C-alpha positions as a printed NumPy array, in Angstrom:
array([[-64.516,  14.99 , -72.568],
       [-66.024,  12.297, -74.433],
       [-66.29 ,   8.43 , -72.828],
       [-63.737,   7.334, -75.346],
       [-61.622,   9.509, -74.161],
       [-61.724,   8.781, -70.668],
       [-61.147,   5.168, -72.095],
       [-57.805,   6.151, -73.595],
       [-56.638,   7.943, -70.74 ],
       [-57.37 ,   5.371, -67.932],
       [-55.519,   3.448, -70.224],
       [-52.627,   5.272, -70.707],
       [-52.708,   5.643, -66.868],
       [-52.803,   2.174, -66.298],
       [-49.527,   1.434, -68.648],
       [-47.889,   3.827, -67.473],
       [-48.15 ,   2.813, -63.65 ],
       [-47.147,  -0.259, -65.343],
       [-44.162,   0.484, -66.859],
       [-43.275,   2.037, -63.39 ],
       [-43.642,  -0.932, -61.791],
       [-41.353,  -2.871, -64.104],
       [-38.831,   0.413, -63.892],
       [-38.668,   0.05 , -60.059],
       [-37.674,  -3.69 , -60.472],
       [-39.241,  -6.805, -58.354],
       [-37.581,  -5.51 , -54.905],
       [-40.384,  -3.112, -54.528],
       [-42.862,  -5.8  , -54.991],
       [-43.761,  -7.741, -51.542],
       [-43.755, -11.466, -52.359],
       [-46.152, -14.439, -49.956],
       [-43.881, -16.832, -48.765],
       [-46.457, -19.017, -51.026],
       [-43.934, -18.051, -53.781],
       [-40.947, -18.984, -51.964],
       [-41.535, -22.951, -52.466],
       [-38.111, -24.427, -53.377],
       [-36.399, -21.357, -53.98 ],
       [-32.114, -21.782, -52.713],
       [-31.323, -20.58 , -49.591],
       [-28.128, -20.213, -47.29 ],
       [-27.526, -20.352, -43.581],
       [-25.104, -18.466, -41.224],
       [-24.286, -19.52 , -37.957],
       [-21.48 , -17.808, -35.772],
       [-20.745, -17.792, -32.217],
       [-17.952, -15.108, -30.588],
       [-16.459, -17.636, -28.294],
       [-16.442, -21.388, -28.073],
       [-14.276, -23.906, -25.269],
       [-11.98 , -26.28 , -26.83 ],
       [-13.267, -25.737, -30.589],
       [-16.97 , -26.629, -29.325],
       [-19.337, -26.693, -31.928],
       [-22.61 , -26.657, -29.948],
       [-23.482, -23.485, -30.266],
       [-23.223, -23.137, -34.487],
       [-25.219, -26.423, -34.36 ],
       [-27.557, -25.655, -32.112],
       [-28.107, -22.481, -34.986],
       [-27.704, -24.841, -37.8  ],
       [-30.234, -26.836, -36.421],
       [-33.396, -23.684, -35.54 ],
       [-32.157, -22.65 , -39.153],
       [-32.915, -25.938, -41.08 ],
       [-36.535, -26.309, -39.223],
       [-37.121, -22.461, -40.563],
       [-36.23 , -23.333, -44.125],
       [-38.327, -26.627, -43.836],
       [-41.123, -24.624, -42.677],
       [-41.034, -22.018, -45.279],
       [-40.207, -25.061, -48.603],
       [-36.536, -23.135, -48.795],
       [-33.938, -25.469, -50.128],
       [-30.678, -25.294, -48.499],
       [-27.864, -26.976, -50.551],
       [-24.698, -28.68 , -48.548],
       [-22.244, -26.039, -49.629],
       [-25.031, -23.073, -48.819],
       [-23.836, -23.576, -44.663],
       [-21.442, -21.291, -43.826],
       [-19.992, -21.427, -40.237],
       [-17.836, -18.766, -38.006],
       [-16.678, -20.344, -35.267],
       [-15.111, -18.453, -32.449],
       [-14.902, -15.628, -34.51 ],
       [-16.252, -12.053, -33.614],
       [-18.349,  -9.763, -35.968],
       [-17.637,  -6.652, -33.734],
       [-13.733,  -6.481, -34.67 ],
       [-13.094,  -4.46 , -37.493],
       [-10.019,  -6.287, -38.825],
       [-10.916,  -9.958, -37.963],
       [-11.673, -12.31 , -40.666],
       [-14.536, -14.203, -41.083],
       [-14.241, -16.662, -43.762],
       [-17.869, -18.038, -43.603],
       [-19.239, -14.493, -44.136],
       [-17.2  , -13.953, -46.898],
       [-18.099, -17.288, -48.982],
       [-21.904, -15.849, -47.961],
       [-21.437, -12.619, -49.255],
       [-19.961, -13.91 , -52.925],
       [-22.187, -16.516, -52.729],
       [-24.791, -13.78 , -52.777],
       [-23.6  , -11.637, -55.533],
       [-23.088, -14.884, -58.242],
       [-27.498, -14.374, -57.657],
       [-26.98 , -18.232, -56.303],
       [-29.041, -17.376, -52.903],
       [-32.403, -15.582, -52.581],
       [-32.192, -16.246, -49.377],
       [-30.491, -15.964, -45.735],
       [-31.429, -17.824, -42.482],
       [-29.371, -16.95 , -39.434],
       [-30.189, -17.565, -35.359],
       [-30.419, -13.567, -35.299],
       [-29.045, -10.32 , -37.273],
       [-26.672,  -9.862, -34.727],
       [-25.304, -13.274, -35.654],
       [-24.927, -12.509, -39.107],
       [-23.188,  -8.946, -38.3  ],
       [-22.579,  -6.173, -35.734],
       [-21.155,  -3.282, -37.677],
       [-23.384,  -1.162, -39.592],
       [-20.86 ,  -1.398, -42.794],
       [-21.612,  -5.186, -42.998],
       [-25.303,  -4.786, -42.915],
       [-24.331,  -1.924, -46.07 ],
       [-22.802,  -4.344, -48.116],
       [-25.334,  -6.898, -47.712],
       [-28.193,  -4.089, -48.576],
       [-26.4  ,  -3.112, -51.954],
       [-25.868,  -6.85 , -52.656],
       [-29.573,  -7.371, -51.943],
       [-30.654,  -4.44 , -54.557],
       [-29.216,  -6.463, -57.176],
       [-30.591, -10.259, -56.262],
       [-33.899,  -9.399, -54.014],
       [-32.829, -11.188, -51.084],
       [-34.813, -11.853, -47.792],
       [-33.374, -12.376, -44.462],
       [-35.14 , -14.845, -42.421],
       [-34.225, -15.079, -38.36 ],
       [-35.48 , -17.079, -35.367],
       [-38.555, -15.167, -34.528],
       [-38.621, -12.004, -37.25 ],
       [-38.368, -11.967, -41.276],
       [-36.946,  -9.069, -42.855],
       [-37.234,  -8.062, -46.736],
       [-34.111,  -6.574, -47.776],
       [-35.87 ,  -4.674, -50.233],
       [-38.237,  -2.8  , -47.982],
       [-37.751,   0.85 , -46.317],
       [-38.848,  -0.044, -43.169],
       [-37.42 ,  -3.733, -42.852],
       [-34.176,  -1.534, -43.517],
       [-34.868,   0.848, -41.172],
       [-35.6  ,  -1.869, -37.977],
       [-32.002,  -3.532, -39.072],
       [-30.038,  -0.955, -39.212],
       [-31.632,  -0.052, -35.648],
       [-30.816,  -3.823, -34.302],
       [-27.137,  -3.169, -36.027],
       [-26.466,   0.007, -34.315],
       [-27.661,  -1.477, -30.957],
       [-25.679,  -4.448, -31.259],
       [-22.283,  -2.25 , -32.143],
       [-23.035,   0.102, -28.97 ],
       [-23.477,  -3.327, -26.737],
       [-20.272,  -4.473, -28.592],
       [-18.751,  -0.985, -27.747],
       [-19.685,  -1.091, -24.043],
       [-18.309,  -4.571, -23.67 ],
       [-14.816,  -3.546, -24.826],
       [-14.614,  -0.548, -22.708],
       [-15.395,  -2.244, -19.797],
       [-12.954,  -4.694, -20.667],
       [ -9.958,  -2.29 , -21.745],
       [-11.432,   0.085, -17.625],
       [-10.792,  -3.417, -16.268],
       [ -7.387,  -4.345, -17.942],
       [ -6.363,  -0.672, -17.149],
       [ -7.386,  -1.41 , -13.401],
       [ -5.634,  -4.78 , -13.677],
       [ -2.598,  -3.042, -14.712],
       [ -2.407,  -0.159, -12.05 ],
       [ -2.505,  -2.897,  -9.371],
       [  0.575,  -4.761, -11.064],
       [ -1.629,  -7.202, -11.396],
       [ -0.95 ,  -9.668, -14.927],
       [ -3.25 ,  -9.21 , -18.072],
       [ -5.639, -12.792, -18.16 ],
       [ -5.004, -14.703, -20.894],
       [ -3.846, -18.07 , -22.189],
       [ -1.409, -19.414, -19.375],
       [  1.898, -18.441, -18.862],
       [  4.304, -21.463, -19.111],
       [  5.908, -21.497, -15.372],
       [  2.687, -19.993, -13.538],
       [ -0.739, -20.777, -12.736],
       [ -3.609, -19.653, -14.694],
       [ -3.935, -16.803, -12.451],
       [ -0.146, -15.68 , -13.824],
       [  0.877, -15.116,  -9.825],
       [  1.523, -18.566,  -8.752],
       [  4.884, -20.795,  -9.821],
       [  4.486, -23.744, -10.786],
       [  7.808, -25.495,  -9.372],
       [  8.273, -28.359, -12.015],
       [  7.813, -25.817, -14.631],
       [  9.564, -22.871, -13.513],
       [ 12.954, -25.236, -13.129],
       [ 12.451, -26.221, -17.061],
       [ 12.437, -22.158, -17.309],
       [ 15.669, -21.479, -15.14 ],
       [ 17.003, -24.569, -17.081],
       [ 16.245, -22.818, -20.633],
       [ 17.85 , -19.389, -19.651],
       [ 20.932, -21.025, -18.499],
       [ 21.822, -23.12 , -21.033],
       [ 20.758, -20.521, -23.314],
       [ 23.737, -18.237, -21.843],
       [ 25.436, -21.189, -21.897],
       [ 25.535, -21.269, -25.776],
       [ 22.531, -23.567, -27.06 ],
       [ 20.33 , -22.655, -29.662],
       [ 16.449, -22.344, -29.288],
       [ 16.709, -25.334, -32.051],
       [ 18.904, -27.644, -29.742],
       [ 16.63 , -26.675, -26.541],
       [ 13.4  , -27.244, -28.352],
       [ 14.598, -30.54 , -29.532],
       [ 16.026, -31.846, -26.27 ],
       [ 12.78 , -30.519, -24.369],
       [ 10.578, -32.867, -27.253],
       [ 13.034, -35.782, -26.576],
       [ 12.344, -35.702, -22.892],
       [  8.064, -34.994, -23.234],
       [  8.207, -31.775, -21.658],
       [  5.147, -29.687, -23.17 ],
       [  4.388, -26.275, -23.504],
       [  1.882, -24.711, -20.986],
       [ -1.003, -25.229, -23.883],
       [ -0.072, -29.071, -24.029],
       [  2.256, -29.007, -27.37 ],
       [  5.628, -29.652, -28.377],
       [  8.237, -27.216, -27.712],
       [  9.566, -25.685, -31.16 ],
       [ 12.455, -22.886, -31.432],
       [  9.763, -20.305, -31.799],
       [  8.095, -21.025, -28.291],
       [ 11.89 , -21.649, -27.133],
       [ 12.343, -17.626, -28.515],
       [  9.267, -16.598, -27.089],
       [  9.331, -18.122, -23.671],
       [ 13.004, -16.314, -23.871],
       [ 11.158, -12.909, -24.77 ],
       [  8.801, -13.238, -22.08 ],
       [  8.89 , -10.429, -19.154],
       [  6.437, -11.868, -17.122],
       [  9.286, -15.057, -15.919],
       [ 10.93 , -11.537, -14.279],
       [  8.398, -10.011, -12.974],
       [  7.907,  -7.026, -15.249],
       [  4.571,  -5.951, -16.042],
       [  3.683,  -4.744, -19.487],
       [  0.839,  -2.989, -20.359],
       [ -0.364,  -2.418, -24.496],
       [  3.436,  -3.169, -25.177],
       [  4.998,  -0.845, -22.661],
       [  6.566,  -1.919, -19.246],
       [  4.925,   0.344, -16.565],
       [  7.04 ,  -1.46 , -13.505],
       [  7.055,  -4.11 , -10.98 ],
       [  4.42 ,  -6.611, -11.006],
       [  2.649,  -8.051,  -8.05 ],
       [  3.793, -11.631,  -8.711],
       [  7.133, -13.425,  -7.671],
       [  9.573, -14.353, -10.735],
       [ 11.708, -16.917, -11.848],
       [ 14.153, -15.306, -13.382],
       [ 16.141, -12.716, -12.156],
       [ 16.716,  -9.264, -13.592],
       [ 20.415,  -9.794, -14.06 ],
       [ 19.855, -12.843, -16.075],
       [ 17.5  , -11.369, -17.994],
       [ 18.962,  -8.88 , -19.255],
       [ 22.007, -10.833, -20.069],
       [ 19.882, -13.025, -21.934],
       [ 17.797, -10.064, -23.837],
       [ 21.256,  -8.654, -25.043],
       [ 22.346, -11.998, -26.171],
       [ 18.754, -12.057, -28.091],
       [ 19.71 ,  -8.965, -30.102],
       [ 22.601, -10.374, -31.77 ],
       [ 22.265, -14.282, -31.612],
       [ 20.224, -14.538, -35.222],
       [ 20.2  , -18.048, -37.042],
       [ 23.188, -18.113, -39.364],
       [ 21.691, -16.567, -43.034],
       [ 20.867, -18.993, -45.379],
       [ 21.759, -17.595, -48.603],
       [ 22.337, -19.363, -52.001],
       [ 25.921, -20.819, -52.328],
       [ 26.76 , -20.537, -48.594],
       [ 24.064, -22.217, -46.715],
       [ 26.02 , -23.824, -44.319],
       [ 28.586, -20.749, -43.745],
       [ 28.348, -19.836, -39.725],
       [ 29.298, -16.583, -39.034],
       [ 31.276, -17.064, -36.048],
       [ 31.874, -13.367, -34.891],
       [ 28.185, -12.916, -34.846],
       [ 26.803, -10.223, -32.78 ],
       [ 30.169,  -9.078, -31.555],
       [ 31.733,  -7.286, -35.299],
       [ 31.242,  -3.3  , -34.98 ],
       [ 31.988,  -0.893, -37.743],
       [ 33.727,   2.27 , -36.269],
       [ 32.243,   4.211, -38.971],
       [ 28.693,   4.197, -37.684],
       [ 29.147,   2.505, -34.264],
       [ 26.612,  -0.36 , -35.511],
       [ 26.962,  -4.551, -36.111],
       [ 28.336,  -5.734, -38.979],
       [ 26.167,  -8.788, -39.789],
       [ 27.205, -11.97 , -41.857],
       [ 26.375, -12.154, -45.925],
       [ 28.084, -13.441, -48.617],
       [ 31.43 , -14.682, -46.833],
       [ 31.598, -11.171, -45.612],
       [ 30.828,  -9.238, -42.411],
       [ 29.359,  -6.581, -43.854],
       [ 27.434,  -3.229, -41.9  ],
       [ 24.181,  -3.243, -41.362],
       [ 23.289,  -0.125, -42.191],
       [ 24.18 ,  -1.036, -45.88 ],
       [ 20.797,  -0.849, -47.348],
       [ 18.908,   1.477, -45.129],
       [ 17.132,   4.323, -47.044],
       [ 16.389,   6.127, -43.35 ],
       [ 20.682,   6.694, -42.27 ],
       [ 23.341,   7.302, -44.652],
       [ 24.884,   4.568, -46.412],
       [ 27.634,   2.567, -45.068],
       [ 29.378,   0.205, -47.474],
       [ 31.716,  -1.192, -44.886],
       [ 32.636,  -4.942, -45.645],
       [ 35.286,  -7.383, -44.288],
       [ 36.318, -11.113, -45.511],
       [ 34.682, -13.555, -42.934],
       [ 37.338, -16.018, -42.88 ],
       [ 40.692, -13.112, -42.183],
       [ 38.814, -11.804, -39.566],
       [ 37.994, -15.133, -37.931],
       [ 41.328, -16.722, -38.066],
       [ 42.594, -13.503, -36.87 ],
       [ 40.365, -13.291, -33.361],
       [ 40.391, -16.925, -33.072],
       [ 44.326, -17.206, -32.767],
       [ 43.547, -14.453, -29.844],
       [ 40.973, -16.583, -28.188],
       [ 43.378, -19.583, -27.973],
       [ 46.255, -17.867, -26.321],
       [ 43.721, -16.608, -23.886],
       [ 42.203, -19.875, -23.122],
       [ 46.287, -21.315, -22.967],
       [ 46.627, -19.344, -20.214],
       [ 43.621, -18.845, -18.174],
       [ 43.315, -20.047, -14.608],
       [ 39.695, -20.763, -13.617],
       [ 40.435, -21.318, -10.35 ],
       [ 40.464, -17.351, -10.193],
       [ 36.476, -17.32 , -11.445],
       [ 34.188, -15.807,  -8.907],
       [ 31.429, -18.459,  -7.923],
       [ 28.726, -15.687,  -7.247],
       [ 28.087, -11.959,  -7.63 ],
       [ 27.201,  -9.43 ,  -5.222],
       [ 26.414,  -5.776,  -5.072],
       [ 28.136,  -3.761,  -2.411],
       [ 25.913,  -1.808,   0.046],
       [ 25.781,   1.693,  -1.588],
       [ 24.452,  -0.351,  -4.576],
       [ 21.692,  -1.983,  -2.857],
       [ 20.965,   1.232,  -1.167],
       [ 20.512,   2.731,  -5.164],
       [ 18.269,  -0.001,  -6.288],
       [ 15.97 ,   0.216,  -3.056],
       [ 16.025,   4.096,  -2.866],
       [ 15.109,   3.887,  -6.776],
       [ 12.143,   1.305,  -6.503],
       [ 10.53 ,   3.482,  -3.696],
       [ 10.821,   6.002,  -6.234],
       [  8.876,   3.784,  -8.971],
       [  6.205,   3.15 ,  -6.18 ],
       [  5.526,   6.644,  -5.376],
       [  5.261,   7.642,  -8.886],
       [  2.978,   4.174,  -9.702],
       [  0.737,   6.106,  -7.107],
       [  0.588,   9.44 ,  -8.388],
       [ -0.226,   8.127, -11.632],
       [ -2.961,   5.947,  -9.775],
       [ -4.332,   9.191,  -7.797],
       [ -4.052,  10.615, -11.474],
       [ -1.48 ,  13.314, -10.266],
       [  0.571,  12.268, -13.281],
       [ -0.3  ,  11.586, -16.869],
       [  0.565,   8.654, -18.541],
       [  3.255,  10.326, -20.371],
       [  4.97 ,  11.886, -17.628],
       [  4.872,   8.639, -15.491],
       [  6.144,   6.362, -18.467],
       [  8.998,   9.179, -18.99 ],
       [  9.63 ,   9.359, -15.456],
       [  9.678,   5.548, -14.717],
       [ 11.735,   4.695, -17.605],
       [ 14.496,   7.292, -16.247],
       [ 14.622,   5.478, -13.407],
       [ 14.421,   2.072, -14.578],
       [ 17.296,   2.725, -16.429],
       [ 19.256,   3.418, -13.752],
       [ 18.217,   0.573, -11.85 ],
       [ 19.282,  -1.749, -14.895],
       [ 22.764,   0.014, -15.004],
       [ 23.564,  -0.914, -11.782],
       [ 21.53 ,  -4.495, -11.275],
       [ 24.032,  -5.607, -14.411],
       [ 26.384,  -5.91 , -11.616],
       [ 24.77 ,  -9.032, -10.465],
       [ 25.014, -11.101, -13.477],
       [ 26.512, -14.089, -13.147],
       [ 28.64 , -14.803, -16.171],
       [ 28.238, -18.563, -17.315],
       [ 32.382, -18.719, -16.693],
       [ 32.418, -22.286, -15.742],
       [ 29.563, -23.588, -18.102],
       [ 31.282, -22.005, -21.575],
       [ 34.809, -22.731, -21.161],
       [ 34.612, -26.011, -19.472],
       [ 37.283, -28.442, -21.24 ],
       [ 38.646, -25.311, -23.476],
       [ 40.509, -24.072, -20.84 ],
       [ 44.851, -25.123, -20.328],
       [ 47.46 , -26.612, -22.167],
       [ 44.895, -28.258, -24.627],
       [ 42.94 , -25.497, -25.817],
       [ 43.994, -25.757, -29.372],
       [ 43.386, -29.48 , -29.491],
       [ 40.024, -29.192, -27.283],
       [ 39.134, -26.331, -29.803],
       [ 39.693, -28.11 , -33.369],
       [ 37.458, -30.989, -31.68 ],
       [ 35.014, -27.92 , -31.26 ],
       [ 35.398, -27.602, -35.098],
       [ 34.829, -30.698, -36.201],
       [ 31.693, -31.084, -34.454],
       [ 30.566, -28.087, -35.176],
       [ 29.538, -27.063, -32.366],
       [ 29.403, -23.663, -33.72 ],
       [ 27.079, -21.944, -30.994],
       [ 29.4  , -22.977, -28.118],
       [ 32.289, -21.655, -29.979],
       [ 30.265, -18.448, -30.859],
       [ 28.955, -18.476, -26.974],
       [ 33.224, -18.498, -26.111],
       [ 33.892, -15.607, -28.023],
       [ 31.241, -13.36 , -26.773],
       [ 32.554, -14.316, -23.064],
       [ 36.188, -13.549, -24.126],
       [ 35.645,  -9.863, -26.613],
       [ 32.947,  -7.21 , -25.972],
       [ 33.696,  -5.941, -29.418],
       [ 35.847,  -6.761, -32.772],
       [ 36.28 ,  -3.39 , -34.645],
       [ 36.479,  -3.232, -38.019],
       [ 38.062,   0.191, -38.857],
       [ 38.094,   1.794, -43.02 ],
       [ 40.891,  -0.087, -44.933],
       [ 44.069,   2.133, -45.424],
       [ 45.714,  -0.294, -47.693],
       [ 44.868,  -1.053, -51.   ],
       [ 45.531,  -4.369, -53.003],
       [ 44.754,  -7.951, -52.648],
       [ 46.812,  -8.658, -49.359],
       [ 44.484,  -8.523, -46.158],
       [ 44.936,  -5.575, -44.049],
       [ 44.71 ,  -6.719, -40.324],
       [ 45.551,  -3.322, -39.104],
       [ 42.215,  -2.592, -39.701],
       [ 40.914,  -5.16 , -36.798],
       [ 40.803,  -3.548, -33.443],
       [ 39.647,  -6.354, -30.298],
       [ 38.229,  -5.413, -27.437],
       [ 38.824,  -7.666, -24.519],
       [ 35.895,  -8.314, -21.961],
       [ 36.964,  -8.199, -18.163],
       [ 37.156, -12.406, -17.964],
       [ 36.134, -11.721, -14.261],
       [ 33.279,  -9.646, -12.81 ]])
């Protein structure tokens, strides 16, 4: 082969290692941080847990983050920060807005690079470090921490991440399972879940707070006694009583503090009552319960176009005998619930509001004419083969609590088995609830009951006249029309008088 063409052929070697080069694109290139003066940079900072919205810890970050990009001539714009506070990188569903802004940020090309306190700051699942990688391919993009410097772009900076990612997810892994071993263990001793404070107990969740656990006993009651969350949260404001996280009472924490199980002593465990807890409770079962039927029906008056001040006053107490289910309020009508579910089949039962109202209430005022209060019991009791029952029953829910401890039952045989027998324990403890007798029908009782009622009515006090009818009818039964035309058909009302003593 002649020199020339060895010439040609070194050359054409030489362009074509070239063109290779360019094919690859700049990632594969390494670049000197000489080449990095003034080129745009952003920072993350993120810290799992923070006291009181404490920012120390991000600007502590902030702070070794700035001195990096100072060191290296990066140039870190004001809106190239991005901050998670108190937010954790391990949970698959959480949000974190900061890494979000980074990570578009990053694909508009506007960063070349990323300084962060530590990789496992920036991210602790393997699918996050993914999406940055396949956002770096496109923009050549360096990450920069404390004490290390990794180049996107590189095999074997890739390689060392995804090895700090993985071993940040397993430490992330054997946090929460020693977490969920220690909630489990927390649970088996009826001991409560930790947590933000429950309003009427200590931070521990087994001490009573007395000043608080009397505004508890004082919600319940009046609740039974017919006032709304709205008209409790409001009088609660008014008087500067605040919620055991130092804020205002609202009808939502009103609802919830009426939800809660741990005021009667019930423990609950991923949503599922497994028994008796450990603590004492404010609340008694009996009330309780009266209180979580009440819940299932009393639902703020709908507020639909044309009738938004229409209060249904029958609420929670209107059955259709066709399916056996409530008959809620809509369009000036009682109508069954059951209406538009696609899951049951179709029940187009409806009744005028206002027939079936004037109807019951002319029945509520002869019964209120002609009660005698006098007769009301001041307490309930349960007889001694009751008592007997409940105790025999709750040395039942022990001994199975400690099979299932000893791990002589599964869960699913112990929550089957408890629940049978919590059931009958609720059957018979509904026995000592103390209706509110004197509380509802205090001046509606006598003589004056229509006159005492129409003042009612023009205060619109509709919750204590709603709270009245519940104590006086279990159940107003609307049964199928039989006749047809525009006169009313009241045969097709059925009321079902509650036993006005127990």
């Amino acid at each position: 082969m002649t020199p020339d063409a060895n010439d040609q052929r070194k050359q054409a070697r030489s362009q074509r290692a070239l063109r290779a080069s360019q094919a690859a694109g700049t990632q594969r290139a390494k670049r000197s941080h000489t080449s990095w003066e003034g080129e745009s940079a952003a920072i993350y900072c993120r810290i799992s847990h923070a006291n009181d919205d404490d920012q120390t810890g991000v600007e502590r970050q902030e702070g070794i983050c700035r001195e990096v990009a100072t060191r290296l001539g990066l140039t870190v714009a004001e809106d190239q920060v991005f901050v998670d506070n108190n937010r954790s990188a391990w949970q698959r569903k959480r949000k974190r807005p900061g890494w979000d802004a980074l990570l578009a940020e990053a694909r508009k090309g506007r960063i070349r690079h990323v300084l962060t306190y530590h990789p496992d700051r920036l991210m602790r699942q393997p699918r996050d470090l993914e999406e940055l990688l396949q956002i770096a391919d496109d923009h050549d993009i360096t990450l920069h921490g404390q004490a290390n410097r990794r180049d996107l772009a590189d095999p074997d900076d890739r390689f060392f991440l995804r090895i700090e990612v993985a071993h940040s997810c397993r430490s992330s892994d054997d946090t929460s399972r020693r977490l969920i071993d220690s909630m489990v263990d927390r649970a088996k001793d009826g001991r409560p879940h930790t947590g933000r404070r429950r309003y009427g107990y200590d931070k521990t969740g087994m001490e009573i707070i007395p000043e608080e656990a009397a505004i508890v006993r004082e919600v319940f009651t009046r609740y039974l006694d017919g006032d709304s969350p709205v008209r409790l949260a409001k009088d609660l404001y008014e008087r500067g009583v605040k919620t055991a996280e130092g804020r205002n009472w609202n009808a939502t924490r009103v609802r919830d503090l009426l939800d809660n199980r741990h005021v009667t002593g019930i423990r609950v465990f991923r949503g599922e009552e497994i028994g008796d807890g450990e603590w004492p409770a404010i609340i008694d079962r009996g009330m309780w319960l009266e209180v979580k039927d009440r819940r299932a029906y009393r639902a703020a008056a709908s507020a639909t176009k044309g009738e938004s001040d229409r209060f249904y006053l029958l609420r929670g107490i209107v059955i259709c005998t066709g399916c056996g289910k409530p008959m809620g309020g809509a369009a000036t009508k009682y109508v069954c619930n059951h209406t538009h579910r696609l899951d049951v089949p179709r029940c187009n039962r409806a009744v005028k509001a206002a027939h079936v109202e004037k109807f019951v209430t002319k029945a509520a005022l002869y019964l209120l004419e002609n009660l005698d209060l006098a007769e009301a019991p001041t307490a309930s009791s349960l007889s001694e083969e009751d008592q007997a029952a409940i105790e025999a029953d709750r040395q039942e829910l022990d001994e199975l609590k400690e099979m299932w401890k000893n791990q002589e039952l599964k869960t699913r045989e112990y929550r089957e088995m408890r629940k049978t027998v919590e059931a009958r324990i609720a059957e018979v403890e509904r026995k000592m609830i103390v209706r509110p007798t004197a509380e509802v029908l205090d001046g509606l009782v006598g003589p004056d009951a229509r006159e005492n009622w129409k003042a009612l009515e023009e205060a619109k006090n509709y919750q204590r006249m709603n709270a009245v009818m519940r104590f006086l009818f279990a159940e107003v039964r609307i049964k199928e029309a039989t006749k047809k035309g525009r006169q009313f058909d009241y045969g097709r009302i059925d009321i079902e008088q509650n036993p006005i003593w127990q």
